[in-house]
Tab-separated table of C-alpha atoms and ligand atoms in Angstrom:
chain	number	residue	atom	x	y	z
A	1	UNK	CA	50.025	113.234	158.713
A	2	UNK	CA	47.575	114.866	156.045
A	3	UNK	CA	49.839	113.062	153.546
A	4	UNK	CA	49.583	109.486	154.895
A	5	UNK	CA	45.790	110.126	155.414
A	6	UNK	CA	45.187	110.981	151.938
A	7	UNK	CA	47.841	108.039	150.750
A	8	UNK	CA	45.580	105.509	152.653
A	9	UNK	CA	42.229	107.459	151.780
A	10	UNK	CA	43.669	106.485	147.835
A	11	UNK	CA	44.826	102.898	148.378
A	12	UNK	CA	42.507	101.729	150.825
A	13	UNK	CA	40.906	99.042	148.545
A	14	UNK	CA	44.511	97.989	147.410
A	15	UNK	CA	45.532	97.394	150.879
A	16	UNK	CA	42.507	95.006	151.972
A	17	UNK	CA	43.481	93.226	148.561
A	18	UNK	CA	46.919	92.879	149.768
A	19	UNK	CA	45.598	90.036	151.577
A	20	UNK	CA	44.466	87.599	149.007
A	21	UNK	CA	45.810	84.839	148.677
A	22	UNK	CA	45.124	83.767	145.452
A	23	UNK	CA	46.823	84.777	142.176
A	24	UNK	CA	50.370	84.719	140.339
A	25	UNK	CA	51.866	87.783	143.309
A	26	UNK	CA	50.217	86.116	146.093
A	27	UNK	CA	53.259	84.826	147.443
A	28	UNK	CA	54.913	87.572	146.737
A	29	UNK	CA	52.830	89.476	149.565
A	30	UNK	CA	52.948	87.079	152.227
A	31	UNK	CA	53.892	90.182	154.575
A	32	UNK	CA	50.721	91.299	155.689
A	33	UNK	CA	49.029	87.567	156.260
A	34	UNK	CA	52.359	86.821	158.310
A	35	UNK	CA	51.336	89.755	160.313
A	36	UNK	CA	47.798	89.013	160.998
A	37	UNK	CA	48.374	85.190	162.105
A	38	UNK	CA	51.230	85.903	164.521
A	39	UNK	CA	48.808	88.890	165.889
A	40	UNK	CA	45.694	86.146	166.046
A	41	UNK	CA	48.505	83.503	167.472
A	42	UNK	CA	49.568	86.061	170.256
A	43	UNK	CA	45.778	86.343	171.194
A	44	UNK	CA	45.367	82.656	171.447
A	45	UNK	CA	48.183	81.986	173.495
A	46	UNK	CA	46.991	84.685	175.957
A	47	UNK	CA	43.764	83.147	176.342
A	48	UNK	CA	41.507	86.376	174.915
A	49	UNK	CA	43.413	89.485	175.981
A	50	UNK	CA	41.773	93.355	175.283
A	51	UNK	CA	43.495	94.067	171.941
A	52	UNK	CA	44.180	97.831	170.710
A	53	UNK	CA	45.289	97.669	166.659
A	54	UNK	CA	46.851	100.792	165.903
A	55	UNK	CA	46.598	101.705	162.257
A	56	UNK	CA	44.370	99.210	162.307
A	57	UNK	CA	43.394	99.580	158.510
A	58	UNK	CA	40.812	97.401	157.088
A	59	UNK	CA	39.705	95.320	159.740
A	60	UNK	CA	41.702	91.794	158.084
A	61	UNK	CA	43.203	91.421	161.623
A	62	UNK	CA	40.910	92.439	163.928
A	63	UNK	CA	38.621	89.279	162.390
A	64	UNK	CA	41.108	87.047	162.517
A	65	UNK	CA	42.251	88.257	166.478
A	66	UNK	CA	38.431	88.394	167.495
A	67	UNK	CA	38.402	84.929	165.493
A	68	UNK	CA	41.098	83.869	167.854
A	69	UNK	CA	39.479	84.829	170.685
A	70	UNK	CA	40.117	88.402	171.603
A	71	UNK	CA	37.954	89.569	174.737
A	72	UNK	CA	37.943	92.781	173.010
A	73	UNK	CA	39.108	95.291	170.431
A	74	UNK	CA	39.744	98.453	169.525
A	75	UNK	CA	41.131	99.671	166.534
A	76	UNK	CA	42.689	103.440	165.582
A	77	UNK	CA	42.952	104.292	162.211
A	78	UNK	CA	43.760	107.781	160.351
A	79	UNK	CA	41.608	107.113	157.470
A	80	UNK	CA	38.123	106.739	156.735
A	81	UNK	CA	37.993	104.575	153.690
A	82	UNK	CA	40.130	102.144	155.643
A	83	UNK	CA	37.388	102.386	158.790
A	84	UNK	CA	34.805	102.444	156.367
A	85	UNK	CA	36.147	98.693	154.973
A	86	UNK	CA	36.506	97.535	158.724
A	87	UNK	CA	33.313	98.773	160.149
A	88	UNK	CA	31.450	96.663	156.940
A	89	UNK	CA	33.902	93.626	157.818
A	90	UNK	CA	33.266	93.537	161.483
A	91	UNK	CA	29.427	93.887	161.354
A	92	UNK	CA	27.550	92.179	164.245
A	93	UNK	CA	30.401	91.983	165.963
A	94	UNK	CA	30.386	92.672	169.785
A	95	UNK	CA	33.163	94.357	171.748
A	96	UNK	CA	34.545	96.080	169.198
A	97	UNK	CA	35.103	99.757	168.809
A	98	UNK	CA	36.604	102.222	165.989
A	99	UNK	CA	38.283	104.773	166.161
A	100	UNK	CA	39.082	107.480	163.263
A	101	UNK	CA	42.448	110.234	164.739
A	102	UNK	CA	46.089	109.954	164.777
A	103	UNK	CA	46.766	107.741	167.632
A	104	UNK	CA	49.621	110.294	168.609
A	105	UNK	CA	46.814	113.004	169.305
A	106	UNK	CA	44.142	110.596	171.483
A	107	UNK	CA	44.139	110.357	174.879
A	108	UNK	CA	42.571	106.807	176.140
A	109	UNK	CA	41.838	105.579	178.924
A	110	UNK	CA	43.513	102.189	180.166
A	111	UNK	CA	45.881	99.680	178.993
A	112	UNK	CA	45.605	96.819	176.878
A	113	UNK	CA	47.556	93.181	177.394
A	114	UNK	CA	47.632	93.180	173.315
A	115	UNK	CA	48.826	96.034	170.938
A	116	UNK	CA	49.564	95.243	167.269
A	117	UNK	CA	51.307	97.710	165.134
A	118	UNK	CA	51.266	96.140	161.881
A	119	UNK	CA	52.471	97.798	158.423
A	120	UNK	CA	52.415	101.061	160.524
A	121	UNK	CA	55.826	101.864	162.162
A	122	UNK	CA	56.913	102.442	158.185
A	123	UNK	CA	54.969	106.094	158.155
A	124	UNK	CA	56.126	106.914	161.435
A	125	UNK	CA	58.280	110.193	161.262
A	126	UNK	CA	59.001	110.067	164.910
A	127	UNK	CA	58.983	106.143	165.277
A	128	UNK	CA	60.258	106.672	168.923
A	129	UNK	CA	57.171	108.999	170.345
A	130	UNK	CA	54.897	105.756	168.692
A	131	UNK	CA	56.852	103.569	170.018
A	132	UNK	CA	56.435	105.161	173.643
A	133	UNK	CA	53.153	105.895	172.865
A	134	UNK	CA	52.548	101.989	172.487
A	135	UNK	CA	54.650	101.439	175.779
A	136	UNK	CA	51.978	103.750	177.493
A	137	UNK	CA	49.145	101.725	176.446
A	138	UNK	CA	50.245	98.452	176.499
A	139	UNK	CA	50.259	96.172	179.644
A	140	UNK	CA	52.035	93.096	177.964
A	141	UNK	CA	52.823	92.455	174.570
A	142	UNK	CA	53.439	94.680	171.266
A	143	UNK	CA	53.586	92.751	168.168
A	144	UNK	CA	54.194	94.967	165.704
A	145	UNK	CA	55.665	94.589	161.826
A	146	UNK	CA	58.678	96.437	159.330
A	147	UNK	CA	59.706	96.611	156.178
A	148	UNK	CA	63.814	96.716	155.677
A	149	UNK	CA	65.175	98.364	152.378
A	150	UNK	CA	65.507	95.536	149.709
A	151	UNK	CA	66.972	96.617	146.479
A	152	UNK	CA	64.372	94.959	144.021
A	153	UNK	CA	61.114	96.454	145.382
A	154	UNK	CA	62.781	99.643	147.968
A	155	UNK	CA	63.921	102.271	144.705
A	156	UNK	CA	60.601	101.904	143.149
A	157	UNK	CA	58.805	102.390	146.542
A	158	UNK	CA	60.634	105.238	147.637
A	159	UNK	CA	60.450	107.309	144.367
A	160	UNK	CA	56.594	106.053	144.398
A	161	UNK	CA	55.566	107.197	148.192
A	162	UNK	CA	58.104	110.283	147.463
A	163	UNK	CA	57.758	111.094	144.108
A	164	UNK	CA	54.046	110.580	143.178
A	165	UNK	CA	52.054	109.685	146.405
A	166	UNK	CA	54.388	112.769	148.350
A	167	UNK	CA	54.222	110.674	151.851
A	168	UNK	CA	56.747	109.652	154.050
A	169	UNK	CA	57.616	106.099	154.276
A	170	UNK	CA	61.126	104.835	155.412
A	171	UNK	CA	62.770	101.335	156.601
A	172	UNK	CA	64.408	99.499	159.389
A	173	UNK	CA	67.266	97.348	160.352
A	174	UNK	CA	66.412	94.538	163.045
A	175	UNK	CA	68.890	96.054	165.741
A	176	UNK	CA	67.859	99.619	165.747
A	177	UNK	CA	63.879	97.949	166.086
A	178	UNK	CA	65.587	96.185	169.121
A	179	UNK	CA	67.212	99.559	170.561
A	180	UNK	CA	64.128	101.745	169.502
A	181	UNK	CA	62.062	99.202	171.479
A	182	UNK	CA	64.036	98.417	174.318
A	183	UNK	CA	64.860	102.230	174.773
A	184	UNK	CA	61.347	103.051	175.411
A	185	UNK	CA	60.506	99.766	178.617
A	186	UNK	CA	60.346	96.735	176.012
A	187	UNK	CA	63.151	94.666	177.485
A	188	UNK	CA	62.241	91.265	175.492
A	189	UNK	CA	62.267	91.498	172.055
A	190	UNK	CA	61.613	88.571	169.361
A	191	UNK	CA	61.846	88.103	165.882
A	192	UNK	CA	59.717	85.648	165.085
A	193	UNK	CA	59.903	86.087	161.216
A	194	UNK	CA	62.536	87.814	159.525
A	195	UNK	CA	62.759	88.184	155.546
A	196	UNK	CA	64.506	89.598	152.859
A	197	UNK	CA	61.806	92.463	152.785
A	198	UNK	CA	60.641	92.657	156.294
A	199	UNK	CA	60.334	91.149	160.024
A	200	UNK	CA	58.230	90.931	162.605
A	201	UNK	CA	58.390	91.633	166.173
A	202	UNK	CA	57.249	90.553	169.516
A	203	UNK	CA	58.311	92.598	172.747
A	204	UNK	CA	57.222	92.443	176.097
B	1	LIG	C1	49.789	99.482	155.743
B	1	LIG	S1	48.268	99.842	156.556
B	1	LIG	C2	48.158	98.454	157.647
B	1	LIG	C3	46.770	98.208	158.130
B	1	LIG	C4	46.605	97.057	159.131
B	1	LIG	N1	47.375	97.256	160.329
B	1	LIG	C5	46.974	95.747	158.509
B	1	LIG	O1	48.053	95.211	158.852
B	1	LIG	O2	46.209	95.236	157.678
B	1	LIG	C6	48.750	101.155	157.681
B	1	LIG	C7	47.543	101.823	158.333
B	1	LIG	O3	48.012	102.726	159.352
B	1	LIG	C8	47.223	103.890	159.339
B	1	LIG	N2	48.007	104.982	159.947
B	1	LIG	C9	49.190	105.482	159.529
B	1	LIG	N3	49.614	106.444	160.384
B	1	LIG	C10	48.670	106.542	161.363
B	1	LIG	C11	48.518	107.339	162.528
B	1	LIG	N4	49.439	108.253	162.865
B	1	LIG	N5	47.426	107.164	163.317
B	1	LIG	C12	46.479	106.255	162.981
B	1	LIG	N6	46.566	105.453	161.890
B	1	LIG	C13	47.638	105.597	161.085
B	1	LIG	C14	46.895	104.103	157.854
B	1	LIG	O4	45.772	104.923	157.652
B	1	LIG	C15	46.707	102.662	157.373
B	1	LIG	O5	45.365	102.260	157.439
């Protein structure tokens, strides 16, 4: 966990630039904008649910789910920098709380009709403890996003999060997301986008 807290603390910036979209790469990173308009989509066709983001990051989809009418949010994230970028995004805004811990370790209260997972199942060494963990807190819908192994982009990652960042990252395959998912109470699962690099998933 140290590791992924201290990759994050180091790329924060470079992850809240990830979603531009201007510039020659831009479409090359359409991942994480995918993932915060089907999140803020979700919301809207709920009609302003309680949202919990876990790994919640920069704040980029929390503005654009309170944008879309989320009754309220709360977002978990391991690292500061990353809370740091949020808290300054979501100034002024009300209903909204932050919170810095490993969402494995907290204990809260309640459950929420909304959770997102986005761009976090990938650091997950035990992916089926947060998947359960989400199942515990979540009274309707998880919408939640992975990267599969692609061979242009996945040696260079690996050997970059192994090799020179030292933290865990891994990939997934569309049916074990469907058994990990279903094995822990999510009996409807959809893939709503699925590309060469990555998908994303609804379950209910
Ligand atoms: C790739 S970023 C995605 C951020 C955000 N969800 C988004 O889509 O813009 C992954 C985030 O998950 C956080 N994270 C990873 N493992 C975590 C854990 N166990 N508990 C809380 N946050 C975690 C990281 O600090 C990082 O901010």
């Amino acid at each position: 966990m140290d590791s992924t807290r201290r990759y994050f603390e180091k790329h924060a910036q470079a992850a809240d630039r990830l979603y531009d979209d201007r510039g020659v790469l831009a479409p090359l990173r359409r991942g994480p904008r995918l993932g915060r308009d089907l999140a803020a989509a979700v919301v809207a066709r709920q009609g302003g649910p309680a949202v919990l983001d876990v790994g919640c990051g920069p704040g980029r989809v929390a503005e654009a789910v309170l944008d879309a009418g989320a009754a309220s949010y709360v977002g978990i994230d391991l690292s500061p920098r990353m809370l740091a970028l949020a808290r300054r995004r979501l100034q002024g805004r009300e209903r909204v709380e932050l919170i810095e811990g490993d969402f494995l370790e907290l204990e809260l209260p309640g459950g929420f009709p909304v959770v997102l997972a986005l761009g976090l199942f990938d650091y997950l060494e035990d992916p089926l403890r947060g998947a359960a963990w989400m199942r515990s807190h979540c009274t309707s819908t998880l919408v939640a996003s992975f990267t599969r192994w692609d061979w242009l982009k996945g040696p260079w990652r690996h050997a970059r999060y192994r090799w020179i960042d030292r933290c865990f990252v891994t990939d997934y395959e569309e049916e074990a997301v469907g058994r990990l998912l279903t094995s822990v109470g999510f009996p409807r699962i959809a893939f709503p986008q699925r590309g060469r690099r990555g998908f994303l998933v609804v379950a209910r």
